[in-house]
Coordinates of C-alpha atoms in Angstrom, one line a residue:
X172 CA -0.8 -257.7 109.3
X173 CA -0.4 -260.9 109.4
X174 CA 0.6 -262.1 112.3
X175 CA 3.8 -264.4 110.9
X176 CA 6.6 -263.4 108.8
X177 CA 5.9 -262.0 104.7
X178 CA 7.9 -261.6 101.9
X179 CA 6.6 -257.3 101.9
X180 CA 9.0 -255.5 100.2
X181 CA 9.1 -253.2 103.4
X182 CA 8.5 -253.4 107.3
X183 CA 5.5 -251.2 109.2
X184 CA 5.6 -248.5 110.8
X185 CA 5.3 -250.0 114.7
X186 CA 6.0 -253.4 114.0
X187 CA 8.5 -255.6 115.0
X188 CA 11.3 -257.3 113.4
X189 CA 14.4 -259.5 114.8
X190 CA 17.2 -258.1 113.4
X191 CA 20.8 -258.9 113.9
X192 CA 23.9 -256.4 114.1
X193 CA 26.2 -256.4 112.0
X194 CA 28.2 -253.0 113.0
X195 CA 28.4 -250.7 115.8
X196 CA 29.7 -246.9 116.4
X197 CA 29.3 -243.9 119.3
X198 CA 25.7 -243.1 117.2
X199 CA 24.0 -245.8 117.2
X200 CA 24.1 -250.6 115.3
X201 CA 23.5 -251.0 112.0
X202 CA 21.3 -254.2 110.8
X203 CA 19.6 -256.0 109.0
X204 CA 16.4 -257.6 108.6
X205 CA 16.6 -260.9 107.7
X206 CA 12.7 -261.3 107.3
X207 CA 12.8 -258.8 104.7
X208 CA 15.4 -260.4 102.7
X209 CA 18.3 -258.1 104.7
X210 CA 17.7 -254.8 104.0
X211 CA 19.2 -252.4 106.0
X212 CA 17.9 -251.1 108.7
X213 CA 19.4 -248.8 111.2
X214 CA 19.5 -248.7 115.6
X215 CA 20.4 -244.7 116.5
X216 CA 21.7 -244.7 120.2
X217 CA 19.3 -242.4 121.7
X218 CA 16.8 -245.5 121.0
X219 CA 19.3 -247.8 122.8
X220 CA 18.1 -246.9 126.4
X221 CA 16.6 -245.0 127.9
X222 CA 18.8 -241.9 129.4
X223 CA 22.4 -240.7 127.8
X224 CA 24.1 -244.2 126.6
X225 CA 27.8 -243.7 127.0
X226 CA 29.0 -247.5 126.0
X227 CA 26.5 -249.4 122.9
X228 CA 28.0 -252.6 123.3
X229 CA 26.4 -252.2 126.6
X230 CA 23.5 -253.1 125.6
X231 CA 24.1 -255.2 121.7
X232 CA 26.8 -256.5 120.6
X233 CA 27.6 -257.6 116.0
X234 CA 25.8 -260.8 115.5
X235 CA 23.3 -260.2 118.0
X236 CA 20.0 -261.1 117.1
X237 CA 17.9 -258.9 118.9
X238 CA 14.1 -257.6 118.5
X239 CA 13.3 -254.4 117.1
X240 CA 10.1 -252.0 116.7
X241 CA 10.4 -250.2 113.3
X242 CA 9.8 -246.2 114.0
X243 CA 10.4 -244.8 110.7
X244 CA 10.3 -246.1 107.4
X245 CA 12.0 -244.1 103.7
X246 CA 9.9 -246.3 101.0
X247 CA 12.5 -243.7 98.6
X248 CA 15.5 -244.7 100.2
X249 CA 14.8 -248.1 101.7
X250 CA 15.4 -247.1 105.1
X251 CA 14.8 -248.2 107.8
X252 CA 14.9 -246.1 111.4
X253 CA 14.6 -249.4 114.5
X254 CA 14.2 -248.7 117.8
X255 CA 15.1 -251.3 121.3
X256 CA 13.4 -248.9 124.7
X257 CA 10.3 -249.4 122.6
X258 CA 10.8 -252.9 122.9
X259 CA 8.8 -254.2 125.6
X260 CA 10.2 -257.6 127.4
X261 CA 6.3 -259.5 126.8
X262 CA 6.5 -257.1 123.3
X263 CA 9.9 -260.0 123.0
X264 CA 9.0 -262.9 123.6
X265 CA 5.5 -262.7 121.8
X266 CA 8.0 -262.0 118.0
X267 CA 10.7 -264.8 119.6
X268 CA 7.3 -266.9 120.1
X269 CA 6.4 -265.6 116.2
X270 CA 9.6 -266.9 114.7
X271 CA 10.1 -269.5 116.3
X272 CA 6.6 -271.4 115.3
X273 CA 7.1 -269.8 112.3
X274 CA 10.4 -271.7 112.0
X275 CA 8.7 -275.1 112.9
X276 CA 5.5 -274.3 110.5
X277 CA 8.0 -274.6 107.4
X278 CA 10.3 -277.8 108.4
X279 CA 7.0 -278.9 108.7
X280 CA 5.8 -278.5 105.6
X281 CA 9.7 -278.5 104.5
X282 CA 9.0 -282.1 105.8
X283 CA 5.9 -282.6 103.6
X284 CA 7.6 -281.7 100.1
X285 CA 9.9 -284.7 100.8
X286 CA 8.2 -287.4 101.6
X287 CA 5.0 -286.6 99.5
X288 CA 7.8 -285.4 96.6
X289 CA 6.4 -282.1 96.4
X290 CA 7.7 -279.0 94.2
X291 CA 8.4 -276.1 95.8
X292 CA 5.6 -274.2 93.6
X293 CA 3.2 -277.2 95.7
X294 CA 5.0 -276.0 98.5
X295 CA 4.8 -273.2 98.8
X296 CA 1.0 -272.9 97.4
X297 CA -0.3 -275.3 99.9
X298 CA 1.9 -273.0 102.8
X299 CA 0.5 -269.9 100.8
X300 CA -3.5 -271.1 101.3
X301 CA -3.4 -272.2 105.3
X302 CA -1.8 -268.2 105.8
X303 CA -4.9 -267.4 104.0
X304 CA -7.4 -269.0 105.4
X305 CA -5.9 -269.7 109.2
X306 CA -3.9 -265.7 109.1
X307 CA -0.6 -267.6 110.5
X308 CA 0.6 -271.5 109.3
X309 CA 1.2 -272.6 112.2
X310 CA -2.3 -271.4 114.4
X311 CA -4.2 -274.0 111.3
X312 CA -1.5 -276.3 111.9
X313 CA -2.8 -276.8 115.4
X314 CA -6.5 -276.6 114.3
X315 CA -5.8 -279.3 112.5
X316 CA -4.5 -281.6 114.9
X317 CA -7.7 -281.0 116.4
X318 CA -10.2 -281.6 114.3
X319 CA -9.0 -283.3 110.5
X320 CA -11.2 -281.6 108.4
X321 CA -10.0 -278.6 108.8
X322 CA -8.5 -278.3 106.2
X323 CA -11.1 -279.5 103.4
X324 CA -12.1 -276.3 102.1
X325 CA -8.4 -275.3 101.3
X326 CA -8.7 -277.1 97.4
X327 CA -5.5 -279.5 98.8
X328 CA -5.5 -283.5 98.6
X329 CA -6.8 -285.6 101.1
X330 CA -3.4 -287.3 100.8
X331 CA -1.8 -284.6 102.1
X332 CA -3.8 -283.0 104.4
X333 CA -3.4 -286.9 105.7
X334 CA 0.6 -286.8 106.1
X335 CA 0.2 -283.1 106.9
X336 CA -1.5 -284.1 109.6
X337 CA 0.7 -286.9 110.6
X338 CA 4.0 -284.6 110.7
X339 CA 1.9 -281.6 112.7
X340 CA 1.1 -283.4 115.4
X341 CA 4.1 -285.2 116.3
X342 CA 6.3 -281.9 116.6
X343 CA 2.9 -279.8 117.7
X344 CA 1.8 -279.7 121.6
X345 CA -1.4 -278.1 122.0
X346 CA -1.7 -276.5 125.6
X347 CA -4.1 -278.8 127.4
X348 CA -6.3 -276.7 130.4
X349 CA -8.1 -279.3 132.6
X350 CA -11.2 -279.1 135.0
X351 CA -10.6 -280.1 138.2
X352 CA -13.3 -282.2 141.1
X353 CA -13.7 -284.2 143.8
X354 CA -15.5 -287.8 143.7
X355 CA -17.1 -288.9 146.4
X356 CA -18.0 -292.4 147.1
X357 CA -19.6 -294.3 150.2
X358 CA -21.0 -297.8 150.4
X359 CA -21.4 -300.8 153.2
X360 CA -20.7 -303.5 150.0
X361 CA -18.7 -306.0 151.8
X362 CA -16.8 -305.8 147.9
X363 CA -16.7 -302.4 148.3
X364 CA -13.2 -301.1 147.5
X365 CA -13.3 -303.6 144.9
X366 CA -15.8 -302.0 143.4
X367 CA -14.9 -298.9 144.0
X368 CA -11.1 -299.8 142.1
X369 CA -13.1 -301.2 138.7
X370 CA -15.6 -298.3 138.5
X371 CA -12.0 -296.2 138.3
X372 CA -10.2 -298.4 136.1
X373 CA -13.1 -298.0 133.7
X374 CA -12.6 -294.7 133.6
X375 CA -8.7 -295.0 133.5
X376 CA -8.5 -297.4 129.8
X377 CA -5.8 -297.1 127.6
X378 CA -8.6 -295.8 125.4
X379 CA -8.6 -292.3 127.9
X380 CA -3.9 -291.6 127.7
X381 CA -3.5 -289.5 130.3
X382 CA -6.2 -286.8 129.8
X383 CA -8.3 -288.5 132.8
X384 CA -6.5 -288.1 136.5
X385 CA -8.1 -289.9 139.6
X386 CA -6.3 -290.1 143.1
X387 CA -6.5 -290.9 146.4
X388 CA -7.4 -287.9 148.2
X389 CA -8.5 -290.4 151.7
X390 CA -11.9 -291.9 152.3
X391 CA -14.7 -291.7 150.7
X392 CA -12.6 -288.8 148.6
X393 CA -11.3 -288.9 145.0
X394 CA -9.5 -286.1 142.2
X395 CA -10.5 -286.7 139.3
X396 CA -8.7 -283.9 136.7
X397 CA -9.5 -283.7 133.4
X398 CA -7.1 -282.9 130.4
X399 CA -8.2 -281.5 127.5
X400 CA -7.8 -278.8 124.2
X401 CA -10.4 -276.3 125.4
X402 CA -13.1 -276.2 128.6
X403 CA -15.9 -277.5 126.1
X404 CA -14.2 -280.2 125.4
X405 CA -12.6 -281.1 129.2
X406 CA -16.2 -280.6 130.7
X407 CA -17.5 -283.4 128.1
X408 CA -15.2 -285.4 129.3
X409 CA -15.7 -284.8 132.2
X410 CA -19.3 -286.0 132.4
X411 CA -18.4 -288.8 130.3
X412 CA -16.4 -290.2 132.8
X413 CA -18.7 -289.5 136.1
X414 CA -21.1 -291.4 133.6
X415 CA -19.0 -294.2 133.7
X416 CA -18.3 -294.5 137.0
X417 CA -21.5 -294.0 138.6
X418 CA -22.6 -296.5 135.8
X419 CA -20.4 -298.8 137.1
X420 CA -21.5 -298.5 140.7
X421 CA -24.5 -298.3 140.5
X422 CA -27.0 -299.0 143.6
X423 CA -24.3 -300.7 145.3
X424 CA -22.6 -297.7 146.6
X425 CA -23.6 -293.4 147.5
X426 CA -22.0 -291.2 144.9
X427 CA -21.7 -287.5 144.8
X428 CA -19.4 -285.0 143.0
X429 CA -18.8 -281.7 143.7
X430 CA -16.1 -279.4 140.4
X431 CA -13.2 -277.7 142.0
X432 CA -13.6 -273.7 142.0
X433 CA -10.1 -272.1 139.1

């Protein structure tokens, strides 16, 4: 089953759904599942919390959106029984994140449609192609940001992909990782301080943006931190930065580096 919201007729047992509470009674709460065309579901009082629930309104209120787990599905009657007490804090967090990412993905494609004057059919076709390839559209857009050629096999026009890349970059922040180490530079050169500063400034050029940071720890130590989308590229960027510093310093100073253990 795909992790994103899908237009299926019925949810599956064990699935987490986002439900809107529409009414309450001593027996529980009636809800609608917006992900499934506002299908009705029921949250029985016994599934609201562990132990005896005296007052349902202590746990849910009308017009509140809650994450629930599907515990029974009757396709013939189009009935869905749900549970709140079986939803952990982490379950709730992940479901809300999934909904948020789905909504953002839809928003990005809506913007794409407006900019390129796409039809609803074209927009939905491209959306479905990304979903089929990457399981979730959001993860597909993240991959597109990392690699502009990620949609090369999806039969989507290059102009559309280029526009989608730009929109995605403005709306999605790719999680960054970092690697850190300690540089030691000692020199007897009369202009040694400026030499070291110049070597560091070459690494902290505009091309690196905010992906490389160097801080002074006290002579002769400097801390270097490199950021990237994954550890492999971060390590590669770190190696490149160290090579630039060593090349700039040349034989005018002693250079050493030790990686910090995480």
